[in-house]
JSON list of C-alpha atoms in Angstrom, two decimals:
[
{"chain": "A", "resi": 1, "resn": "MET", "atom": "CA", "xyz": [-0.15, 0.00, 0.05]},
{"chain": "A", "resi": 2, "resn": "THR", "atom": "CA", "xyz": [2.99, 2.65, 0.55]},
{"chain": "A", "resi": 3, "resn": "ASN", "atom": "CA", "xyz": [3.88, 2.19, -3.19]},
{"chain": "A", "resi": 4, "resn": "LEU", "atom": "CA", "xyz": [0.64, 3.19, -4.26]},
{"chain": "A", "resi": 5, "resn": "LEU", "atom": "CA", "xyz": [0.44, 6.31, -1.94]},
{"chain": "A", "resi": 6, "resn": "SER", "atom": "CA", "xyz": [4.45, 7.18, -3.57]},
{"chain": "A", "resi": 7, "resn": "GLU", "atom": "CA", "xyz": [2.61, 6.62, -6.90]},
{"chain": "A", "resi": 8, "resn": "ILE", "atom": "CA", "xyz": [-0.22, 9.02, -6.89]},
{"chain": "A", "resi": 9, "resn": "ASN", "atom": "CA", "xyz": [0.73, 11.97, -8.51]},
{"chain": "A", "resi": 10, "resn": "MET", "atom": "CA", "xyz": [0.37, 14.82, -5.69]},
{"chain": "A", "resi": 11, "resn": "SER", "atom": "CA", "xyz": [2.36, 17.61, -4.53]},
{"chain": "A", "resi": 12, "resn": "SER", "atom": "CA", "xyz": [4.09, 16.99, -0.73]},
{"chain": "A", "resi": 13, "resn": "GLN", "atom": "CA", "xyz": [2.13, 19.47, 0.86]},
{"chain": "A", "resi": 14, "resn": "ASN", "atom": "CA", "xyz": [-1.12, 17.66, -0.52]},
{"chain": "A", "resi": 15, "resn": "MET", "atom": "CA", "xyz": [0.54, 14.42, 0.48]},
{"chain": "A", "resi": 16, "resn": "HIS", "atom": "CA", "xyz": [1.70, 16.16, 3.99]},
{"chain": "A", "resi": 17, "resn": "GLU", "atom": "CA", "xyz": [-2.29, 17.18, 4.67]},
{"chain": "A", "resi": 18, "resn": "LEU", "atom": "CA", "xyz": [-3.52, 13.69, 4.04]},
{"chain": "A", "resi": 19, "resn": "LYS", "atom": "CA", "xyz": [-1.68, 11.81, 6.05]},
{"chain": "A", "resi": 20, "resn": "LYS", "atom": "CA", "xyz": [-2.30, 14.07, 9.04]},
{"chain": "A", "resi": 21, "resn": "HIS", "atom": "CA", "xyz": [-6.20, 12.85, 8.49]},
{"chain": "A", "resi": 22, "resn": "TRP", "atom": "CA", "xyz": [-5.01, 9.48, 8.35]},
{"chain": "A", "resi": 23, "resn": "LEU", "atom": "CA", "xyz": [-7.66, 8.57, 11.15]},
{"chain": "A", "resi": 24, "resn": "TRP", "atom": "CA", "xyz": [-10.30, 10.55, 9.66]},
{"chain": "A", "resi": 25, "resn": "THR", "atom": "CA", "xyz": [-9.76, 8.20, 6.60]},
{"chain": "A", "resi": 26, "resn": "ILE", "atom": "CA", "xyz": [-10.08, 5.16, 8.51]},
{"chain": "A", "resi": 27, "resn": "LEU", "atom": "CA", "xyz": [-12.96, 6.23, 10.23]},
{"chain": "A", "resi": 28, "resn": "PHE", "atom": "CA", "xyz": [-14.88, 7.21, 7.05]},
{"chain": "A", "resi": 29, "resn": "GLY", "atom": "CA", "xyz": [-14.09, 3.91, 5.67]},
{"chain": "A", "resi": 30, "resn": "VAL", "atom": "CA", "xyz": [-15.38, 2.60, 8.91]},
{"chain": "A", "resi": 31, "resn": "PHE", "atom": "CA", "xyz": [-18.66, 4.51, 8.33]},
{"chain": "A", "resi": 32, "resn": "LEU", "atom": "CA", "xyz": [-19.01, 3.26, 4.67]},
{"chain": "A", "resi": 33, "resn": "ALA", "atom": "CA", "xyz": [-18.47, -0.51, 5.24]},
{"chain": "A", "resi": 34, "resn": "LEU", "atom": "CA", "xyz": [-21.00, -0.40, 8.17]},
{"chain": "A", "resi": 35, "resn": "ALA", "atom": "CA", "xyz": [-23.41, 1.57, 6.08]},
{"chain": "A", "resi": 36, "resn": "GLY", "atom": "CA", "xyz": [-22.99, -1.09, 3.07]},
{"chain": "A", "resi": 37, "resn": "GLY", "atom": "CA", "xyz": [-23.40, -3.81, 5.69]},
{"chain": "A", "resi": 38, "resn": "PHE", "atom": "CA", "xyz": [-26.59, -2.31, 7.08]},
{"chain": "A", "resi": 39, "resn": "ALA", "atom": "CA", "xyz": [-27.61, -2.43, 3.70]},
{"chain": "A", "resi": 40, "resn": "VAL", "atom": "CA", "xyz": [-27.04, -5.80, 2.95]},
{"chain": "A", "resi": 41, "resn": "SER", "atom": "CA", "xyz": [-28.89, -6.61, 5.89]},
{"chain": "A", "resi": 42, "resn": "SER", "atom": "CA", "xyz": [-32.21, -4.81, 5.08]},
{"chain": "A", "resi": 43, "resn": "VAL", "atom": "CA", "xyz": [-32.22, -4.82, 1.12]},
{"chain": "A", "resi": 44, "resn": "LEU", "atom": "CA", "xyz": [-35.73, -4.16, 1.01]},
{"chain": "A", "resi": 45, "resn": "PHE", "atom": "CA", "xyz": [-35.17, -0.73, 2.39]},
{"chain": "A", "resi": 46, "resn": "SER", "atom": "CA", "xyz": [-31.82, -0.08, 0.86]},
{"chain": "A", "resi": 47, "resn": "THR", "atom": "CA", "xyz": [-33.76, -0.28, -2.52]},
{"chain": "A", "resi": 48, "resn": "ILE", "atom": "CA", "xyz": [-36.86, 1.89, -1.70]},
{"chain": "A", "resi": 49, "resn": "ALA", "atom": "CA", "xyz": [-34.57, 4.90, -0.24]},
{"chain": "A", "resi": 50, "resn": "SER", "atom": "CA", "xyz": [-32.39, 4.42, -3.07]},
{"chain": "A", "resi": 51, "resn": "VAL", "atom": "CA", "xyz": [-35.24, 4.83, -5.74]},
{"chain": "A", "resi": 52, "resn": "ILE", "atom": "CA", "xyz": [-36.83, 7.63, -3.60]},
{"chain": "A", "resi": 53, "resn": "ALA", "atom": "CA", "xyz": [-33.50, 9.21, -3.45]},
{"chain": "A", "resi": 54, "resn": "VAL", "atom": "CA", "xyz": [-33.36, 9.30, -7.38]},
{"chain": "A", "resi": 55, "resn": "GLY", "atom": "CA", "xyz": [-37.19, 10.84, -7.56]},
{"chain": "A", "resi": 56, "resn": "ILE", "atom": "CA", "xyz": [-36.26, 13.42, -5.60]},
{"chain": "A", "resi": 57, "resn": "ALA", "atom": "CA", "xyz": [-33.05, 14.01, -7.63]},
{"chain": "A", "resi": 58, "resn": "MET", "atom": "CA", "xyz": [-35.22, 14.13, -10.85]},
{"chain": "A", "resi": 59, "resn": "ILE", "atom": "CA", "xyz": [-37.80, 15.85, -8.98]},
{"chain": "A", "resi": 60, "resn": "LEU", "atom": "CA", "xyz": [-35.08, 18.65, -8.35]},
{"chain": "A", "resi": 61, "resn": "SER", "atom": "CA", "xyz": [-33.37, 18.77, -11.50]},
{"chain": "A", "resi": 62, "resn": "GLY", "atom": "CA", "xyz": [-36.74, 19.16, -13.30]},
{"chain": "A", "resi": 63, "resn": "PHE", "atom": "CA", "xyz": [-37.41, 22.31, -11.20]},
{"chain": "A", "resi": 64, "resn": "ALA", "atom": "CA", "xyz": [-33.66, 23.80, -12.06]},
{"chain": "A", "resi": 65, "resn": "GLU", "atom": "CA", "xyz": [-34.69, 22.93, -15.78]},
{"chain": "A", "resi": 66, "resn": "VAL", "atom": "CA", "xyz": [-37.61, 25.19, -15.61]},
{"chain": "A", "resi": 67, "resn": "LEU", "atom": "CA", "xyz": [-35.81, 27.87, -14.11]},
{"chain": "A", "resi": 68, "resn": "HIS", "atom": "CA", "xyz": [-32.75, 27.49, -16.51]},
{"chain": "A", "resi": 69, "resn": "GLY", "atom": "CA", "xyz": [-35.78, 27.59, -19.22]},
{"chain": "A", "resi": 70, "resn": "PHE", "atom": "CA", "xyz": [-37.26, 31.05, -17.45]},
{"chain": "A", "resi": 71, "resn": "LYS", "atom": "CA", "xyz": [-33.73, 32.51, -17.26]},
{"chain": "A", "resi": 72, "resn": "MET", "atom": "CA", "xyz": [-32.62, 31.62, -21.02]},
{"chain": "A", "resi": 73, "resn": "ARG", "atom": "CA", "xyz": [-36.00, 32.36, -22.24]},
{"chain": "A", "resi": 74, "resn": "THR", "atom": "CA", "xyz": [-34.56, 34.88, -25.36]},
{"chain": "A", "resi": 75, "resn": "TRP", "atom": "CA", "xyz": [-33.03, 31.64, -26.42]},
{"chain": "A", "resi": 76, "resn": "GLY", "atom": "CA", "xyz": [-35.57, 29.87, -28.39]},
{"chain": "A", "resi": 77, "resn": "HIS", "atom": "CA", "xyz": [-35.75, 26.64, -26.40]},
{"chain": "A", "resi": 78, "resn": "PHE", "atom": "CA", "xyz": [-38.02, 27.85, -24.02]},
{"chain": "A", "resi": 79, "resn": "PHE", "atom": "CA", "xyz": [-40.78, 25.94, -24.52]},
{"chain": "A", "resi": 80, "resn": "TRP", "atom": "CA", "xyz": [-38.24, 22.88, -25.04]},
{"chain": "A", "resi": 81, "resn": "MET", "atom": "CA", "xyz": [-36.61, 23.51, -21.58]},
{"chain": "A", "resi": 82, "resn": "LEU", "atom": "CA", "xyz": [-39.69, 23.36, -19.77]},
{"chain": "A", "resi": 83, "resn": "ALA", "atom": "CA", "xyz": [-41.21, 20.07, -21.37]},
{"chain": "A", "resi": 84, "resn": "LEU", "atom": "CA", "xyz": [-38.14, 18.62, -20.40]},
{"chain": "A", "resi": 85, "resn": "GLY", "atom": "CA", "xyz": [-38.08, 19.97, -17.01]},
{"chain": "A", "resi": 86, "resn": "GLY", "atom": "CA", "xyz": [-42.08, 19.22, -16.78]},
{"chain": "A", "resi": 87, "resn": "PHE", "atom": "CA", "xyz": [-41.15, 15.38, -17.79]},
{"chain": "A", "resi": 88, "resn": "TYR", "atom": "CA", "xyz": [-38.36, 15.43, -14.88]},
{"chain": "A", "resi": 89, "resn": "ILE", "atom": "CA", "xyz": [-40.83, 16.26, -12.14]},
{"chain": "A", "resi": 90, "resn": "PHE", "atom": "CA", "xyz": [-43.07, 14.34, -13.57]},
{"chain": "A", "resi": 91, "resn": "SER", "atom": "CA", "xyz": [-41.49, 11.25, -13.77]},
{"chain": "A", "resi": 92, "resn": "GLY", "atom": "CA", "xyz": [-40.03, 11.71, -10.08]},
{"chain": "A", "resi": 93, "resn": "ALA", "atom": "CA", "xyz": [-43.42, 12.35, -8.69]},
{"chain": "A", "resi": 94, "resn": "MET", "atom": "CA", "xyz": [-44.31, 8.95, -10.42]},
{"chain": "A", "resi": 95, "resn": "VAL", "atom": "CA", "xyz": [-41.17, 7.17, -9.08]},
{"chain": "A", "resi": 96, "resn": "MET", "atom": "CA", "xyz": [-41.69, 8.67, -5.50]},
{"chain": "A", "resi": 97, "resn": "ARG", "atom": "CA", "xyz": [-45.79, 7.60, -5.77]},
{"chain": "A", "resi": 98, "resn": "ASN", "atom": "CA", "xyz": [-44.51, 4.14, -6.17]},
{"chain": "A", "resi": 99, "resn": "PRO", "atom": "CA", "xyz": [-41.28, 3.41, -5.68]},
{"chain": "A", "resi": 100, "resn": "LEU", "atom": "CA", "xyz": [-41.89, -0.45, -6.03]},
{"chain": "A", "resi": 101, "resn": "LEU", "atom": "CA", "xyz": [-42.37, -0.46, -9.59]},
{"chain": "A", "resi": 102, "resn": "ALA", "atom": "CA", "xyz": [-40.08, 2.15, -10.10]},
{"chain": "A", "resi": 103, "resn": "ALA", "atom": "CA", "xyz": [-37.66, -0.48, -8.41]},
{"chain": "A", "resi": 104, "resn": "SER", "atom": "CA", "xyz": [-39.10, -3.35, -10.72]},
{"chain": "A", "resi": 105, "resn": "PHE", "atom": "CA", "xyz": [-38.60, -1.12, -13.97]},
{"chain": "A", "resi": 106, "resn": "LEU", "atom": "CA", "xyz": [-35.17, -0.33, -12.62]},
{"chain": "A", "resi": 107, "resn": "THR", "atom": "CA", "xyz": [-34.16, -3.91, -12.05]},
{"chain": "A", "resi": 108, "resn": "LEU", "atom": "CA", "xyz": [-35.42, -5.15, -15.21]},
{"chain": "A", "resi": 109, "resn": "LEU", "atom": "CA", "xyz": [-33.19, -2.79, -17.02]},
{"chain": "A", "resi": 110, "resn": "LEU", "atom": "CA", "xyz": [-30.05, -3.47, -15.27]},
{"chain": "A", "resi": 111, "resn": "GLY", "atom": "CA", "xyz": [-30.55, -7.28, -15.92]},
{"chain": "A", "resi": 112, "resn": "ALA", "atom": "CA", "xyz": [-31.48, -7.01, -19.55]},
{"chain": "A", "resi": 113, "resn": "SER", "atom": "CA", "xyz": [-28.51, -4.24, -19.63]},
{"chain": "A", "resi": 114, "resn": "LEU", "atom": "CA", "xyz": [-26.10, -7.17, -17.69]},
{"chain": "A", "resi": 115, "resn": "ILE", "atom": "CA", "xyz": [-27.42, -9.58, -20.30]},
{"chain": "A", "resi": 116, "resn": "ALA", "atom": "CA", "xyz": [-26.45, -7.29, -23.15]},
{"chain": "A", "resi": 117, "resn": "SER", "atom": "CA", "xyz": [-23.31, -6.31, -21.78]},
{"chain": "A", "resi": 118, "resn": "GLY", "atom": "CA", "xyz": [-22.31, -10.13, -21.43]},
{"chain": "A", "resi": 119, "resn": "ILE", "atom": "CA", "xyz": [-23.10, -10.72, -24.99]},
{"chain": "A", "resi": 120, "resn": "ILE", "atom": "CA", "xyz": [-21.41, -8.38, -26.43]},
{"chain": "A", "resi": 121, "resn": "ARG", "atom": "CA", "xyz": [-18.06, -8.90, -24.42]},
{"chain": "A", "resi": 122, "resn": "THR", "atom": "CA", "xyz": [-18.40, -12.63, -25.29]},
{"chain": "A", "resi": 123, "resn": "PHE", "atom": "CA", "xyz": [-18.62, -12.41, -28.72]},
{"chain": "A", "resi": 124, "resn": "ILE", "atom": "CA", "xyz": [-15.11, -9.70, -28.29]},
{"chain": "A", "resi": 125, "resn": "GLY", "atom": "CA", "xyz": [-13.73, -11.91, -26.22]},
{"chain": "A", "resi": 126, "resn": "ILE", "atom": "CA", "xyz": [-14.01, -14.87, -28.47]},
{"chain": "A", "resi": 127, "resn": "GLN", "atom": "CA", "xyz": [-12.01, -12.89, -31.37]},
{"chain": "A", "resi": 128, "resn": "ILE", "atom": "CA", "xyz": [-9.06, -11.79, -28.82]},
{"chain": "A", "resi": 129, "resn": "PRO", "atom": "CA", "xyz": [-6.26, -14.22, -30.30]},
{"chain": "A", "resi": 130, "resn": "THR", "atom": "CA", "xyz": [-4.57, -14.69, -27.27]},
{"chain": "A", "resi": 131, "resn": "ALA", "atom": "CA", "xyz": [-5.22, -16.97, -24.52]},
{"chain": "A", "resi": 132, "resn": "GLY", "atom": "CA", "xyz": [-4.81, -14.78, -21.34]},
{"chain": "A", "resi": 133, "resn": "PRO", "atom": "CA", "xyz": [-6.78, -11.71, -21.41]},
{"chain": "A", "resi": 134, "resn": "LYS", "atom": "CA", "xyz": [-9.35, -14.26, -23.44]},
{"chain": "A", "resi": 135, "resn": "PHE", "atom": "CA", "xyz": [-9.70, -16.35, -20.59]},
{"chain": "A", "resi": 136, "resn": "PHE", "atom": "CA", "xyz": [-10.47, -13.30, -18.26]},
{"chain": "A", "resi": 137, "resn": "LEU", "atom": "CA", "xyz": [-12.71, -11.28, -20.54]},
{"chain": "A", "resi": 138, "resn": "LEU", "atom": "CA", "xyz": [-15.10, -14.68, -21.38]},
{"chain": "A", "resi": 139, "resn": "ALA", "atom": "CA", "xyz": [-15.24, -15.36, -17.97]},
{"chain": "A", "resi": 140, "resn": "SER", "atom": "CA", "xyz": [-16.41, -11.87, -16.71]},
{"chain": "A", "resi": 141, "resn": "SER", "atom": "CA", "xyz": [-18.72, -11.67, -19.67]},
{"chain": "A", "resi": 142, "resn": "ILE", "atom": "CA", "xyz": [-20.30, -14.80, -18.58]},
{"chain": "A", "resi": 143, "resn": "LEU", "atom": "CA", "xyz": [-20.43, -13.92, -15.22]},
{"chain": "A", "resi": 144, "resn": "THR", "atom": "CA", "xyz": [-22.30, -10.82, -16.11]},
{"chain": "A", "resi": 145, "resn": "LEU", "atom": "CA", "xyz": [-24.52, -12.94, -18.47]},
{"chain": "A", "resi": 146, "resn": "LEU", "atom": "CA", "xyz": [-25.44, -15.56, -15.67]},
{"chain": "A", "resi": 147, "resn": "LEU", "atom": "CA", "xyz": [-25.91, -12.31, -13.16]},
{"chain": "A", "resi": 148, "resn": "GLY", "atom": "CA", "xyz": [-28.47, -10.72, -15.56]},
{"chain": "A", "resi": 149, "resn": "ALA", "atom": "CA", "xyz": [-29.98, -13.91, -16.42]},
{"chain": "A", "resi": 150, "resn": "ILE", "atom": "CA", "xyz": [-30.61, -14.54, -12.52]},
{"chain": "A", "resi": 151, "resn": "ILE", "atom": "CA", "xyz": [-31.99, -10.90, -11.95]},
{"chain": "A", "resi": 152, "resn": "ILE", "atom": "CA", "xyz": [-34.67, -11.92, -15.29]},
{"chain": "A", "resi": 153, "resn": "ALA", "atom": "CA", "xyz": [-35.29, -14.94, -14.31]},
{"chain": "A", "resi": 154, "resn": "GLN", "atom": "CA", "xyz": [-36.20, -14.07, -10.73]},
{"chain": "A", "resi": 155, "resn": "TRP", "atom": "CA", "xyz": [-38.21, -10.63, -11.51]},
{"chain": "A", "resi": 156, "resn": "PRO", "atom": "CA", "xyz": [-40.05, -8.90, -10.43]},
{"chain": "A", "resi": 157, "resn": "THR", "atom": "CA", "xyz": [-39.17, -10.56, -7.07]},
{"chain": "A", "resi": 158, "resn": "SER", "atom": "CA", "xyz": [-35.55, -9.66, -7.59]},
{"chain": "A", "resi": 159, "resn": "SER", "atom": "CA", "xyz": [-36.70, -5.45, -7.47]},
{"chain": "A", "resi": 160, "resn": "LEU", "atom": "CA", "xyz": [-36.75, -6.06, -3.88]},
{"chain": "A", "resi": 161, "resn": "TRP", "atom": "CA", "xyz": [-33.31, -6.92, -3.02]},
{"chain": "A", "resi": 162, "resn": "VAL", "atom": "CA", "xyz": [-31.22, -6.37, -6.27]},
{"chain": "A", "resi": 163, "resn": "ILE", "atom": "CA", "xyz": [-30.71, -2.38, -5.88]},
{"chain": "A", "resi": 164, "resn": "GLY", "atom": "CA", "xyz": [-30.36, -2.42, -1.91]},
{"chain": "A", "resi": 165, "resn": "THR", "atom": "CA", "xyz": [-27.78, -5.30, -2.64]},
{"chain": "A", "resi": 166, "resn": "PHE", "atom": "CA", "xyz": [-25.37, -3.72, -4.93]},
{"chain": "A", "resi": 167, "resn": "LEU", "atom": "CA", "xyz": [-25.52, -0.63, -3.13]},
{"chain": "A", "resi": 168, "resn": "GLY", "atom": "CA", "xyz": [-24.87, -2.35, 0.09]},
{"chain": "A", "resi": 169, "resn": "VAL", "atom": "CA", "xyz": [-22.05, -4.56, -1.99]},
{"chain": "A", "resi": 170, "resn": "ASP", "atom": "CA", "xyz": [-20.69, -1.31, -3.17]},
{"chain": "A", "resi": 171, "resn": "LEU", "atom": "CA", "xyz": [-20.64, 0.54, -0.04]},
{"chain": "A", "resi": 172, "resn": "PHE", "atom": "CA", "xyz": [-18.63, -2.01, 1.93]},
{"chain": "A", "resi": 173, "resn": "PHE", "atom": "CA", "xyz": [-16.16, -2.62, -0.58]},
{"chain": "A", "resi": 174, "resn": "VAL", "atom": "CA", "xyz": [-15.66, 1.51, -1.04]},
{"chain": "A", "resi": 175, "resn": "GLY", "atom": "CA", "xyz": [-15.06, 1.63, 2.97]},
{"chain": "A", "resi": 176, "resn": "MET", "atom": "CA", "xyz": [-12.50, -1.24, 3.12]},
{"chain": "A", "resi": 177, "resn": "ALA", "atom": "CA", "xyz": [-10.69, 0.73, 0.23]},
{"chain": "A", "resi": 178, "resn": "TRP", "atom": "CA", "xyz": [-10.94, 3.84, 2.25]},
{"chain": "A", "resi": 179, "resn": "ILE", "atom": "CA", "xyz": [-9.64, 1.79, 5.20]},
{"chain": "A", "resi": 180, "resn": "GLY", "atom": "CA", "xyz": [-6.80, 0.46, 3.56]},
{"chain": "A", "resi": 181, "resn": "VAL", "atom": "CA", "xyz": [-5.52, 4.20, 2.13]},
{"chain": "A", "resi": 182, "resn": "GLY", "atom": "CA", "xyz": [-6.00, 5.10, 5.58]},
{"chain": "A", "resi": 183, "resn": "LEU", "atom": "CA", "xyz": [-3.54, 2.86, 7.01]},
{"chain": "A", "resi": 184, "resn": "ALA", "atom": "CA", "xyz": [-1.41, 3.02, 4.26]},
{"chain": "A", "resi": 185, "resn": "LEU", "atom": "CA", "xyz": [-0.82, 6.96, 5.32]},
{"chain": "A", "resi": 186, "resn": "LYS", "atom": "CA", "xyz": [-0.50, 5.75, 8.96]},
{"chain": "A", "resi": 187, "resn": "SER", "atom": "CA", "xyz": [2.38, 3.51, 8.03]},
{"chain": "A", "resi": 188, "resn": "THR", "atom": "CA", "xyz": [3.98, 6.61, 5.79]},
{"chain": "A", "resi": 189, "resn": "HIS", "atom": "CA", "xyz": [3.46, 9.05, 9.15]}
]
């Protein structure tokens, strides 16, 4: 980990500042890892909370688009900006009104995207001539394809756990990474 920190292109003043806060970096990592553990332990709650956060972001973005449209009304695209903002507000409100239905749609879209990605990467992997990278690309594409197939095969029930699980796993591993960075900073302190 020390070698990783020495390879980061950062001024010595910035690195010194970062090293001074090694404990906060570790605590931040612990917080994220615990949040990830909580998200995985209550995937339905995490899924609903995530979808509601997306709905809120859509509504806020819609109002920002409308406000921007009014500020730029002489530009000539006033109607389109209002329509786009209204669409975001309406869509966000629908997400907020029924977050489980929105989660169902997002999960179906995610599963289909994973299947498509797996198929395309398998096609690309078959065409790579060398054995080493070819194996890892094909293994990755097959796993992606299988994950997408599992999500689709269990849909709509998978809508209750997929988003929360992905969020929790991501938070956990990001937290563990920050803990590792903090420990590396401590050892070079």
